[in-house]
mmCIF file of C-alpha atoms in Angstrom:
data_model
loop_
_atom_site.group_PDB
_atom_site.id
_atom_site.type_symbol
_atom_site.label_atom_id
_atom_site.label_comp_id
_atom_site.label_asym_id
_atom_site.label_seq_id
_atom_site.Cartn_x
_atom_site.Cartn_y
_atom_site.Cartn_z
ATOM 1 C CA MET A 4 0.032 0.019 0.171
ATOM 2 C CA SER A 5 1.411 3.306 -0.789
ATOM 3 C CA THR A 6 0.046 7.047 -0.615
ATOM 4 C CA PRO A 7 -0.128 8.990 -3.815
ATOM 5 C CA ASP A 8 3.149 10.776 -3.410
ATOM 6 C CA ALA A 9 5.201 8.606 -1.043
ATOM 7 C CA ALA A 10 7.104 5.346 -1.127
ATOM 8 C CA PRO A 11 5.486 2.286 0.017
ATOM 9 C CA LEU A 12 5.148 1.660 3.539
ATOM 10 C CA SER A 13 7.766 0.261 5.555
ATOM 11 C CA PRO A 14 6.935 -2.948 7.459
ATOM 12 C CA ALA A 15 7.394 -0.838 10.928
ATOM 13 C CA ARG A 16 4.995 1.827 9.686
ATOM 14 C CA THR A 17 2.371 -0.683 8.495
ATOM 15 C CA ARG A 18 2.453 -2.437 11.837
ATOM 16 C CA LEU A 19 2.059 0.806 13.539
ATOM 17 C CA ALA A 20 -0.919 1.703 11.268
ATOM 18 C CA LEU A 21 -2.563 -1.677 12.153
ATOM 19 C CA LEU A 22 -2.076 -1.091 15.678
ATOM 20 C CA ALA A 23 -3.567 2.239 15.718
ATOM 21 C CA LEU A 24 -6.690 0.885 13.997
ATOM 22 C CA ALA A 25 -6.608 -2.108 16.628
ATOM 23 C CA LEU A 26 -6.471 0.636 19.395
ATOM 24 C CA GLY A 27 -9.679 2.125 18.123
ATOM 25 C CA GLY A 28 -11.178 -1.345 18.131
ATOM 26 C CA PHE A 29 -9.866 -1.701 21.783
ATOM 27 C CA GLY A 30 -11.932 1.560 22.581
ATOM 28 C CA ILE A 31 -14.864 0.284 21.018
ATOM 29 C CA GLY A 32 -14.743 -3.162 22.711
ATOM 30 C CA ALA A 33 -14.369 -1.204 26.142
ATOM 31 C CA THR A 34 -17.233 1.112 25.448
ATOM 32 C CA GLU A 35 -19.637 -1.552 24.413
ATOM 33 C CA PHE A 36 -18.853 -4.330 26.770
ATOM 34 C CA VAL A 37 -17.816 -2.588 30.184
ATOM 35 C CA ALA A 38 -21.743 -2.380 30.976
ATOM 36 C CA MET A 39 -21.881 -6.147 31.105
ATOM 37 C CA GLY A 40 -20.028 -6.092 34.331
ATOM 38 C CA LEU A 41 -21.206 -3.072 35.727
ATOM 39 C CA LEU A 42 -24.960 -3.697 35.267
ATOM 40 C CA PRO A 43 -25.587 -3.996 39.059
ATOM 41 C CA GLN A 44 -23.717 -0.653 39.707
ATOM 42 C CA ILE A 45 -25.761 1.030 36.959
ATOM 43 C CA ALA A 46 -29.007 -0.223 38.276
ATOM 44 C CA ARG A 47 -28.412 0.631 41.801
ATOM 45 C CA ASP A 48 -27.290 4.269 40.824
ATOM 46 C CA LEU A 49 -29.778 5.223 38.074
ATOM 47 C CA LEU A 50 -32.805 3.015 39.248
ATOM 48 C CA PRO A 51 -32.618 3.297 42.901
ATOM 49 C CA SER A 52 -36.327 2.648 43.687
ATOM 50 C CA THR A 53 -36.536 -0.383 41.518
ATOM 51 C CA TRP A 54 -33.347 -1.728 43.113
ATOM 52 C CA SER A 55 -34.576 -1.284 46.532
ATOM 53 C CA GLN A 56 -37.712 -3.579 45.809
ATOM 54 C CA ALA A 57 -36.509 -5.965 43.320
ATOM 55 C CA PRO A 58 -32.806 -5.945 42.391
ATOM 56 C CA ASP A 59 -33.312 -8.669 39.647
ATOM 57 C CA ASP A 60 -35.979 -6.423 38.003
ATOM 58 C CA ALA A 61 -33.404 -3.478 38.158
ATOM 59 C CA ILE A 62 -30.669 -5.384 36.540
ATOM 60 C CA ALA A 63 -33.088 -6.656 33.765
ATOM 61 C CA GLN A 64 -34.068 -3.040 33.270
ATOM 62 C CA ALA A 65 -30.526 -1.719 33.164
ATOM 63 C CA GLY A 66 -29.926 -4.039 30.105
ATOM 64 C CA VAL A 67 -31.695 -1.507 28.047
ATOM 65 C CA VAL A 68 -28.432 0.319 28.169
ATOM 66 C CA ILE A 69 -26.726 -2.475 26.206
ATOM 67 C CA ALA A 70 -29.584 -2.640 23.977
ATOM 68 C CA ALA A 71 -29.513 1.150 23.274
ATOM 69 C CA TYR A 72 -25.878 0.883 22.260
ATOM 70 C CA ALA A 73 -26.507 -2.226 19.992
ATOM 71 C CA LEU A 74 -29.537 -0.363 18.351
ATOM 72 C CA GLY A 75 -27.212 2.672 17.762
ATOM 73 C CA VAL A 76 -24.758 0.452 15.904
ATOM 74 C CA VAL A 77 -27.441 -1.101 13.749
ATOM 75 C CA VAL A 78 -28.732 2.395 12.718
ATOM 76 C CA GLY A 79 -25.509 4.100 12.238
ATOM 77 C CA ALA A 80 -23.408 1.377 10.411
ATOM 78 C CA PRO A 81 -25.361 1.444 7.189
ATOM 79 C CA THR A 82 -26.390 5.232 7.211
ATOM 80 C CA ILE A 83 -22.708 6.424 7.777
ATOM 81 C CA ALA A 84 -21.161 3.927 5.391
ATOM 82 C CA VAL A 85 -23.332 4.720 2.396
ATOM 83 C CA PHE A 86 -22.214 8.422 2.543
ATOM 84 C CA ALA A 87 -18.754 7.845 3.740
ATOM 85 C CA ALA A 88 -17.531 5.530 0.771
ATOM 86 C CA ARG A 89 -16.484 8.360 -1.488
ATOM 87 C CA LEU A 90 -14.474 10.141 1.141
ATOM 88 C CA PRO A 91 -10.716 9.550 2.183
ATOM 89 C CA ARG A 92 -10.769 6.828 4.679
ATOM 90 C CA ARG A 93 -8.368 8.165 7.339
ATOM 91 C CA ARG A 94 -10.326 11.420 7.578
ATOM 92 C CA ILE A 95 -13.462 9.491 8.099
ATOM 93 C CA LEU A 96 -11.892 7.327 10.674
ATOM 94 C CA LEU A 97 -10.610 10.423 12.702
ATOM 95 C CA GLY A 98 -14.042 11.895 12.626
ATOM 96 C CA LEU A 99 -15.609 8.592 13.851
ATOM 97 C CA VAL A 100 -13.126 8.271 16.781
ATOM 98 C CA VAL A 101 -13.856 11.985 17.687
ATOM 99 C CA ALA A 102 -17.470 11.053 17.769
ATOM 100 C CA PHE A 103 -16.886 8.251 20.094
ATOM 101 C CA THR A 104 -15.018 10.390 22.549
ATOM 102 C CA ILE A 105 -17.653 12.972 22.632
ATOM 103 C CA GLY A 106 -20.480 10.398 23.045
ATOM 104 C CA THR A 107 -18.845 8.442 25.884
ATOM 105 C CA VAL A 108 -18.039 11.425 27.945
ATOM 106 C CA ALA A 109 -21.790 12.330 27.473
ATOM 107 C CA SER A 110 -22.691 8.993 28.732
ATOM 108 C CA ALA A 111 -20.655 9.360 31.816
ATOM 109 C CA LEU A 112 -21.885 12.792 32.778
ATOM 110 C CA ALA A 113 -25.633 12.157 31.937
ATOM 111 C CA PRO A 114 -27.737 12.710 35.179
ATOM 112 C CA SER A 115 -30.832 10.295 34.649
ATOM 113 C CA PHE A 116 -31.390 6.802 33.217
ATOM 114 C CA PRO A 117 -33.221 7.847 30.114
ATOM 115 C CA LEU A 118 -30.403 10.293 29.099
ATOM 116 C CA VAL A 119 -27.876 7.485 29.553
ATOM 117 C CA VAL A 120 -29.659 5.409 27.349
ATOM 118 C CA LEU A 121 -30.074 8.175 24.740
ATOM 119 C CA PHE A 122 -26.179 8.865 24.702
ATOM 120 C CA ARG A 123 -25.306 5.180 24.567
ATOM 121 C CA PHE A 124 -27.368 5.018 21.502
ATOM 122 C CA LEU A 125 -25.682 8.275 19.901
ATOM 123 C CA ALA A 126 -22.327 6.981 21.074
ATOM 124 C CA ALA A 127 -22.705 3.745 19.161
ATOM 125 C CA LEU A 128 -23.585 5.400 15.770
ATOM 126 C CA PRO A 129 -20.004 5.279 14.556
ATOM 127 C CA HIS A 130 -19.312 1.777 15.591
ATOM 128 C CA GLY A 131 -20.031 -0.232 12.454
ATOM 129 C CA ALA A 132 -18.696 2.361 10.012
ATOM 130 C CA TYR A 133 -15.330 2.416 11.917
ATOM 131 C CA PHE A 134 -14.976 -1.315 11.933
ATOM 132 C CA GLY A 135 -16.077 -1.317 8.115
ATOM 133 C CA ILE A 136 -13.603 1.274 6.919
ATOM 134 C CA ALA A 137 -10.829 0.204 9.187
ATOM 135 C CA ALA A 138 -11.350 -3.431 7.905
ATOM 136 C CA LEU A 139 -10.813 -1.953 4.214
ATOM 137 C CA VAL A 140 -7.887 -0.252 5.271
ATOM 138 C CA ALA A 141 -6.316 -3.151 7.075
ATOM 139 C CA ALA A 142 -6.856 -5.453 4.161
ATOM 140 C CA SER A 143 -5.306 -3.015 1.843
ATOM 141 C CA LEU A 144 -2.339 -2.738 4.147
ATOM 142 C CA MET A 145 -1.945 -6.699 4.423
ATOM 143 C CA GLY A 146 -2.146 -7.381 0.710
ATOM 144 C CA PRO A 147 -3.984 -9.786 -1.607
ATOM 145 C CA GLY A 148 -5.262 -13.246 -0.180
ATOM 146 C CA LYS A 149 -5.197 -11.948 3.657
ATOM 147 C CA ARG A 150 -8.486 -10.087 3.798
ATOM 148 C CA GLY A 151 -9.729 -12.567 6.719
ATOM 149 C CA GLN A 152 -6.425 -11.786 8.724
ATOM 150 C CA GLY A 153 -6.778 -8.078 8.065
ATOM 151 C CA VAL A 154 -10.385 -8.101 9.322
ATOM 152 C CA ALA A 155 -9.225 -10.281 12.426
ATOM 153 C CA LEU A 156 -6.360 -7.774 13.156
ATOM 154 C CA VAL A 157 -8.768 -4.757 13.366
ATOM 155 C CA LEU A 158 -11.262 -6.861 15.458
ATOM 156 C CA SER A 159 -8.336 -7.884 17.709
ATOM 157 C CA GLY A 160 -8.529 -4.559 19.440
ATOM 158 C CA LEU A 161 -11.997 -5.397 20.312
ATOM 159 C CA THR A 162 -11.200 -8.842 21.740
ATOM 160 C CA VAL A 163 -8.065 -7.716 23.496
ATOM 161 C CA ALA A 164 -10.255 -5.119 25.147
ATOM 162 C CA ASN A 165 -12.202 -7.987 26.669
ATOM 163 C CA VAL A 166 -9.125 -9.499 28.052
ATOM 164 C CA VAL A 167 -7.519 -6.342 29.482
ATOM 165 C CA GLY A 168 -9.495 -3.157 29.122
ATOM 166 C CA VAL A 169 -13.004 -4.486 30.120
ATOM 167 C CA PRO A 170 -11.995 -6.280 33.196
ATOM 168 C CA LEU A 171 -9.566 -3.311 34.532
ATOM 169 C CA ILE A 172 -12.269 -0.919 33.726
ATOM 170 C CA THR A 173 -14.822 -3.164 35.363
ATOM 171 C CA PHE A 174 -12.676 -3.191 38.411
ATOM 172 C CA LEU A 175 -12.380 0.627 38.277
ATOM 173 C CA GLY A 176 -16.039 1.068 37.901
ATOM 174 C CA GLN A 177 -16.641 -1.150 41.067
ATOM 175 C CA GLN A 178 -14.238 0.770 43.089
ATOM 176 C CA SER A 179 -14.915 4.368 41.797
ATOM 177 C CA GLY A 180 -18.363 4.313 40.156
ATOM 178 C CA TRP A 181 -19.432 3.151 36.681
ATOM 179 C CA ARG A 182 -19.192 7.032 35.565
ATOM 180 C CA VAL A 183 -15.351 6.912 36.157
ATOM 181 C CA ALA A 184 -15.287 3.800 34.160
ATOM 182 C CA TYR A 185 -16.667 5.531 30.961
ATOM 183 C CA LEU A 186 -14.549 8.490 31.345
ATOM 184 C CA ALA A 187 -11.581 6.085 31.390
ATOM 185 C CA VAL A 188 -12.829 4.702 28.037
ATOM 186 C CA ALA A 189 -13.133 8.117 26.739
ATOM 187 C CA ALA A 190 -9.432 8.732 27.365
ATOM 188 C CA ILE A 191 -8.722 5.632 25.318
ATOM 189 C CA PHE A 192 -10.580 7.081 22.406
ATOM 190 C CA ALA A 193 -8.748 10.308 22.666
ATOM 191 C CA LEU A 194 -5.501 8.541 22.437
ATOM 192 C CA SER A 195 -6.886 6.545 19.474
ATOM 193 C CA VAL A 196 -7.339 9.801 17.679
ATOM 194 C CA ALA A 197 -3.549 10.868 18.050
ATOM 195 C CA ALA A 198 -2.462 7.231 17.037
ATOM 196 C CA ILE A 199 -4.679 7.076 13.789
ATOM 197 C CA ALA A 200 -3.646 10.752 12.695
ATOM 198 C CA LEU A 201 -0.070 9.883 13.260
ATOM 199 C CA THR A 202 0.378 6.478 11.719
ATOM 200 C CA VAL A 203 -2.595 5.489 9.314
ATOM 201 C CA PRO A 204 -1.610 6.557 5.671
ATOM 202 C CA TRP A 205 -3.842 8.456 3.576
ATOM 203 C CA GLN A 206 -6.187 6.240 1.434
ATOM 204 C CA PRO A 207 -8.653 7.757 -1.126
ATOM 205 C CA GLY A 208 -12.481 6.708 -0.921
ATOM 206 C CA ASP A 209 -14.043 5.036 -3.814
ATOM 207 C CA PRO A 210 -14.789 7.855 -6.351
ATOM 208 C CA GLN A 211 -17.326 5.715 -8.173
ATOM 209 C CA ALA A 212 -19.285 4.990 -4.976
ATOM 210 C CA THR A 213 -22.755 6.237 -4.732
ATOM 211 C CA ALA A 214 -25.527 5.797 -2.240
ATOM 212 C CA ARG A 215 -27.403 3.928 -4.798
ATOM 213 C CA ARG A 216 -24.439 1.507 -5.663
ATOM 214 C CA GLU A 217 -23.595 0.727 -2.025
ATOM 215 C CA LEU A 218 -27.357 0.177 -1.089
ATOM 216 C CA GLY A 219 -27.676 -2.051 -4.125
ATOM 217 C CA ALA A 220 -26.029 -4.846 -1.607
ATOM 218 C CA PHE A 221 -29.490 -5.098 -0.263
ATOM 219 C CA ARG A 222 -30.749 -6.533 -3.472
ATOM 220 C CA ARG A 223 -28.751 -9.775 -2.972
ATOM 221 C CA PRO A 224 -30.330 -12.334 -1.103
ATOM 222 C CA ALA A 225 -26.948 -13.814 -0.074
ATOM 223 C CA VAL A 226 -26.321 -10.681 1.763
ATOM 224 C CA TRP A 227 -29.521 -10.841 3.739
ATOM 225 C CA PHE A 228 -28.967 -14.347 4.715
ATOM 226 C CA ALA A 229 -25.264 -13.572 6.074
ATOM 227 C CA LEU A 230 -26.624 -10.593 7.922
ATOM 228 C CA LEU A 231 -29.461 -12.675 9.634
ATOM 229 C CA THR A 232 -26.995 -15.665 10.244
ATOM 230 C CA GLY A 233 -24.692 -13.035 12.142
ATOM 231 C CA SER A 234 -27.793 -11.496 13.946
ATOM 232 C CA VAL A 235 -29.361 -14.816 15.171
ATOM 233 C CA GLY A 236 -25.913 -16.408 16.111
ATOM 234 C CA PHE A 237 -24.585 -13.460 18.135
ATOM 235 C CA ALA A 238 -27.984 -13.097 19.895
ATOM 236 C CA GLY A 239 -27.185 -16.339 21.484
ATOM 237 C CA PHE A 240 -23.627 -15.232 22.544
ATOM 238 C CA PHE A 241 -24.988 -11.764 23.976
ATOM 239 C CA ALA A 242 -27.814 -13.531 26.012
ATOM 240 C CA VAL A 243 -24.815 -14.967 27.855
ATOM 241 C CA TYR A 244 -22.439 -12.196 27.889
ATOM 242 C CA SER A 245 -24.841 -9.505 28.822
ATOM 243 C CA TYR A 246 -25.421 -11.443 32.175
ATOM 244 C CA VAL A 247 -21.957 -12.530 32.997
ATOM 245 C CA ALA A 248 -21.926 -10.877 36.336
ATOM 246 C CA PRO A 249 -25.200 -12.250 37.950
ATOM 247 C CA LEU A 250 -24.329 -15.541 36.323
ATOM 248 C CA ALA A 251 -20.849 -15.580 38.261
ATOM 249 C CA THR A 252 -22.303 -14.508 41.591
ATOM 250 C CA GLU A 253 -25.759 -15.865 41.710
ATOM 251 C CA VAL A 254 -25.330 -19.338 39.829
ATOM 252 C CA THR A 255 -21.790 -20.168 40.567
ATOM 253 C CA GLY A 256 -21.779 -18.380 43.845
ATOM 254 C CA LEU A 257 -18.463 -16.411 43.404
ATOM 255 C CA PRO A 258 -17.852 -12.984 45.011
ATOM 256 C CA GLU A 259 -18.241 -9.838 43.052
ATOM 257 C CA SER A 260 -14.578 -9.515 42.716
ATOM 258 C CA ALA A 261 -14.469 -12.512 40.612
ATOM 259 C CA VAL A 262 -16.421 -10.875 37.741
ATOM 260 C CA PRO A 263 -13.448 -9.260 36.276
ATOM 261 C CA TRP A 264 -11.918 -12.574 36.035
ATOM 262 C CA ALA A 265 -14.793 -14.099 34.306
ATOM 263 C CA LEU A 266 -14.568 -11.414 31.930
ATOM 264 C CA VAL A 267 -10.916 -11.959 31.441
ATOM 265 C CA THR A 268 -11.591 -15.612 30.577
ATOM 266 C CA LEU A 269 -14.113 -14.675 28.104
ATOM 267 C CA GLY A 270 -11.988 -12.046 26.537
ATOM 268 C CA LEU A 271 -9.159 -14.572 26.030
ATOM 269 C CA GLY A 272 -11.587 -17.090 24.254
ATOM 270 C CA MET A 273 -12.631 -14.168 21.938
ATOM 271 C CA THR A 274 -8.916 -13.035 21.169
ATOM 272 C CA LEU A 275 -7.999 -16.531 20.267
ATOM 273 C CA GLY A 276 -11.139 -17.294 18.406
ATOM 274 C CA ASN A 277 -11.033 -14.118 16.298
ATOM 275 C CA LEU A 278 -7.584 -15.020 15.278
ATOM 276 C CA ILE A 279 -8.567 -18.670 14.234
ATOM 277 C CA GLY A 280 -11.633 -17.086 12.587
ATOM 278 C CA GLY A 281 -9.791 -14.970 10.240
ATOM 279 C CA TRP A 282 -7.140 -17.614 9.467
ATOM 280 C CA ALA A 283 -9.932 -20.105 8.653
ATOM 281 C CA ALA A 284 -12.034 -17.422 6.673
ATOM 282 C CA ASP A 285 -9.076 -17.128 4.314
ATOM 283 C CA ARG A 286 -9.151 -20.873 3.722
ATOM 284 C CA GLY A 287 -12.713 -21.406 3.277
ATOM 285 C CA VAL A 288 -15.553 -19.271 4.658
ATOM 286 C CA LEU A 289 -18.246 -21.572 4.672
ATOM 287 C CA ARG A 290 -16.344 -24.361 6.353
ATOM 288 C CA ALA A 291 -15.196 -22.064 9.039
ATOM 289 C CA LEU A 292 -18.765 -20.744 9.299
ATOM 290 C CA PHE A 293 -20.423 -23.958 10.042
ATOM 291 C CA ALA A 294 -17.514 -25.230 12.150
ATOM 292 C CA SER A 295 -17.806 -22.120 14.365
ATOM 293 C CA PHE A 296 -21.535 -22.916 14.974
ATOM 294 C CA GLY A 297 -21.022 -26.438 15.839
ATOM 295 C CA VAL A 298 -18.277 -25.640 18.498
ATOM 296 C CA PHE A 299 -20.627 -22.617 19.753
ATOM 297 C CA ALA A 300 -23.402 -24.919 20.516
ATOM 298 C CA ALA A 301 -21.213 -27.515 22.233
ATOM 299 C CA MET A 302 -19.696 -24.691 24.527
ATOM 300 C CA LEU A 303 -23.219 -23.259 25.367
ATOM 301 C CA LEU A 304 -24.457 -26.825 26.345
ATOM 302 C CA GLY A 305 -21.226 -27.299 28.565
ATOM 303 C CA LEU A 306 -21.661 -23.824 30.185
ATOM 304 C CA ALA A 307 -25.563 -24.590 30.868
ATOM 305 C CA LEU A 308 -24.654 -27.989 32.525
ATOM 306 C CA THR A 309 -21.519 -26.881 34.488
ATOM 307 C CA ALA A 310 -22.071 -23.302 35.439
ATOM 308 C CA PRO A 311 -22.887 -24.005 39.112
ATOM 309 C CA TRP A 312 -19.201 -25.138 39.521
ATOM 310 C CA PRO A 313 -16.450 -22.659 39.108
ATOM 311 C CA VAL A 314 -14.086 -24.626 36.885
ATOM 312 C CA GLY A 315 -17.114 -25.209 34.449
ATOM 313 C CA LEU A 316 -17.809 -21.723 34.329
ATOM 314 C CA PHE A 317 -14.364 -20.533 33.438
ATOM 315 C CA VAL A 318 -13.708 -23.335 31.019
ATOM 316 C CA PHE A 319 -16.904 -22.915 28.921
ATOM 317 C CA LEU A 320 -17.012 -19.312 29.131
ATOM 318 C CA PHE A 321 -13.669 -19.475 27.494
ATOM 319 C CA GLY A 322 -15.121 -21.770 24.886
ATOM 320 C CA VAL A 323 -18.045 -19.635 24.354
ATOM 321 C CA GLY A 324 -16.047 -16.601 23.700
ATOM 322 C CA ALA A 325 -13.625 -18.476 21.291
ATOM 323 C CA ALA A 326 -16.365 -19.911 19.292
ATOM 324 C CA ALA A 327 -18.536 -16.861 18.867
ATOM 325 C CA SER A 328 -15.589 -14.582 18.093
ATOM 326 C CA ALA A 329 -14.523 -16.806 15.421
ATOM 327 C CA LEU A 330 -17.995 -16.160 13.786
ATOM 328 C CA SER A 331 -17.249 -12.528 13.405
ATOM 329 C CA PRO A 332 -14.403 -12.373 10.744
ATOM 330 C CA THR A 333 -15.909 -15.243 8.979
ATOM 331 C CA ILE A 334 -19.380 -13.258 8.593
ATOM 332 C CA GLN A 335 -17.286 -10.203 7.613
ATOM 333 C CA THR A 336 -15.451 -11.960 4.874
ATOM 334 C CA ARG A 337 -18.586 -13.822 3.592
ATOM 335 C CA LEU A 338 -20.265 -10.505 3.287
ATOM 336 C CA MET A 339 -17.381 -8.991 1.218
ATOM 337 C CA ASP A 340 -17.739 -12.058 -0.872
ATOM 338 C CA VAL A 341 -21.223 -11.645 -1.714
ATOM 339 C CA ALA A 342 -21.695 -7.892 -1.768
ATOM 340 C CA GLY A 343 -20.249 -7.129 -5.138
ATOM 341 C CA ASP A 344 -19.194 -3.482 -5.563
ATOM 342 C CA SER A 345 -20.863 -2.580 -2.351
ATOM 343 C CA GLN A 346 -17.600 -3.242 -0.051
ATOM 344 C CA THR A 347 -17.803 -0.395 2.199
ATOM 345 C CA LEU A 348 -21.437 -1.025 3.266
ATOM 346 C CA ALA A 349 -20.834 -4.579 3.401
ATOM 347 C CA ALA A 350 -17.966 -4.277 5.628
ATOM 348 C CA ALA A 351 -19.874 -1.875 8.021
ATOM 349 C CA VAL A 352 -23.411 -3.481 8.080
ATOM 350 C CA ASN A 353 -21.854 -6.617 9.463
ATOM 351 C CA HIS A 354 -21.606 -4.885 12.833
ATOM 352 C CA SER A 355 -25.351 -3.830 12.504
ATOM 353 C CA ALA A 356 -26.124 -7.482 12.206
ATOM 354 C CA LEU A 357 -24.078 -8.403 15.138
ATOM 355 C CA ASN A 358 -25.534 -5.809 17.275
ATOM 356 C CA ILE A 359 -28.905 -6.629 16.398
ATOM 357 C CA GLY A 360 -27.848 -9.844 17.948
ATOM 358 C CA ASN A 361 -26.416 -7.805 20.961
ATOM 359 C CA ALA A 362 -29.834 -6.139 21.506
ATOM 360 C CA LEU A 363 -31.825 -9.302 20.908
ATOM 361 C CA GLY A 364 -29.749 -11.267 23.035
ATOM 362 C CA ALA A 365 -29.669 -8.667 25.940
ATOM 363 C CA PHE A 366 -33.637 -8.420 25.580
ATOM 364 C CA LEU A 367 -34.109 -12.226 25.544
ATOM 365 C CA GLY A 368 -31.640 -12.883 28.378
ATOM 366 C CA GLY A 369 -33.453 -10.134 30.510
ATOM 367 C CA ALA A 370 -36.803 -11.350 29.641
ATOM 368 C CA VAL A 371 -36.115 -15.096 30.845
ATOM 369 C CA ILE A 372 -34.476 -13.497 33.897
ATOM 370 C CA ALA A 373 -37.501 -11.238 34.503
ATOM 371 C CA ALA A 374 -39.809 -14.310 34.113
ATOM 372 C CA GLY A 375 -38.279 -15.834 37.218
ATOM 373 C CA TRP A 376 -36.257 -18.576 35.103
ATOM 374 C CA GLY A 377 -33.096 -17.756 36.776
ATOM 375 C CA TYR A 378 -29.653 -16.459 35.664
ATOM 376 C CA LEU A 379 -28.826 -19.574 33.885
ATOM 377 C CA ALA A 380 -31.797 -19.249 31.517
ATOM 378 C CA PRO A 381 -29.943 -17.059 29.136
ATOM 379 C CA THR A 382 -27.553 -19.804 28.309
ATOM 380 C CA TRP A 383 -30.189 -22.147 27.209
ATOM 381 C CA VAL A 384 -31.556 -19.080 25.022
ATOM 382 C CA GLY A 385 -27.999 -18.949 23.425
ATOM 383 C CA LEU A 386 -28.060 -22.701 22.660
ATOM 384 C CA LEU A 387 -31.474 -22.526 21.001
ATOM 385 C CA ALA A 388 -30.506 -19.636 18.950
ATOM 386 C CA CYS A 389 -27.857 -21.627 17.205
ATOM 387 C CA VAL A 390 -30.436 -23.836 15.367
ATOM 388 C CA PRO A 391 -32.026 -20.934 13.196
ATOM 389 C CA GLY A 392 -28.465 -19.491 12.952
ATOM 390 C CA VAL A 393 -27.181 -22.639 11.193
ATOM 391 C CA LEU A 394 -30.534 -22.874 8.970
ATOM 392 C CA LEU A 395 -29.922 -19.544 7.893
ATOM 393 C CA ALA A 396 -26.405 -20.012 6.996
ATOM 394 C CA LEU A 397 -27.470 -23.259 5.025
ATOM 395 C CA ALA A 398 -30.073 -21.227 3.190
ATOM 396 C CA GLY A 399 -27.417 -18.512 2.190
ATOM 397 C CA THR A 400 -25.264 -21.130 0.759
ATOM 398 C CA ALA A 401 -27.907 -22.605 -1.151
ATOM 399 C CA VAL A 402 -28.942 -18.967 -2.658
ATOM 400 C CA THR A 403 -25.280 -18.424 -3.672
ATOM 401 C CA ALA A 404 -24.995 -21.926 -5.196
ATOM 402 C CA ALA A 405 -28.101 -21.335 -7.236
ATOM 403 C CA ALA A 406 -26.878 -17.955 -8.486
ATOM 404 C CA ASP A 407 -23.529 -19.349 -9.504
ATOM 405 C CA ARG A 408 -25.208 -21.969 -11.634
ATOM 406 C CA ARG A 409 -27.491 -19.404 -13.196
ATOM 407 C CA SER A 410 -24.332 -17.310 -14.114
ATOM 408 C CA ALA A 411 -22.499 -20.421 -15.472
ATOM 409 C CA VAL A 412 -25.475 -21.368 -17.756
ATOM 410 C CA ALA A 413 -25.709 -17.559 -18.897
ATOM 411 C CA VAL A 414 -22.116 -17.835 -19.840
ATOM 412 C CA GLY A 415 -22.382 -21.008 -21.658
ATOM 413 C CA ALA A 416 -25.409 -19.683 -23.600
#
């Protein structure tokens, strides 16, 4: 990759650019996932009357904060990506990270629960567009044949956040308040602005891109099946992840201080799974997709059966994180394969799909808890979600195969 008036980037500069993109992903992982470990603190602070009468109901209601962020991603990813495709990529990335910084500060300072929900929605709008455009930049820097690994490198910031950032910031929030935790996340975004500005090379947008062409991806059935597969699959993951804190304390019987360690374990699994998923996607997207779903179902079943014991909780949280995270670069690469010329939109809307899953999983997990089925019930919700996820992946495969056959017939004619 080279800029218009410069020599090709040195390996060191390329690595720094990739690290800067991953740092932005680290901030996004922190801002998205830190709420999972701080739901009790958020509920206690912002919903005091409900908390005093029914803590379970307050925690379930506080899950709306997670759902609001997810819905912001769903709305923002296609909207921003459609209009950003023509613009220089570094400029767009900088604008998106500045928006993250402002939105996260506003979330930390908002005085009421409705305002926190609103600012979490607004802070999430740049999420999908950042990952989509950063994935395209990373793929360009990595070179041909390494798209999956480029996507995985950008996403590695998000997964590493779950190993290091989320547990540490969760601990900070437990000690100093959830608002301080979000201010720490805003500081990460401010650092990301500087890193991207200094290291990421100038890259033009696509001068041929138009809103109509980008939106043309939605005329392709295979795109819809890929998006639905990601949404349903990740609903299962987020049904579990959203309620890790009460799962660890109420089902396994661990102290609150163990919650960050549960998040570290989940994050380690996500980091490994993301890298394996990117590697596997470059060697066969569909094979990687179905293998990930199979392992995911097995890990969820193991968690459901063994979560009352600490060893079972930690072993299978690691496995759930690894299998679910492997799905992300796989589905991202699948979307880029089936989206034709609409690459910017395809790279971004994957995160809309995953965050529909985030919102759906948080909602369904909260619903079964509020219904009195206990904190283990979201794990069974996740397991059931694997069934439609696999069926949708099979349907998308069939649609693509049929389209390929029609194309071959047309060429032969």
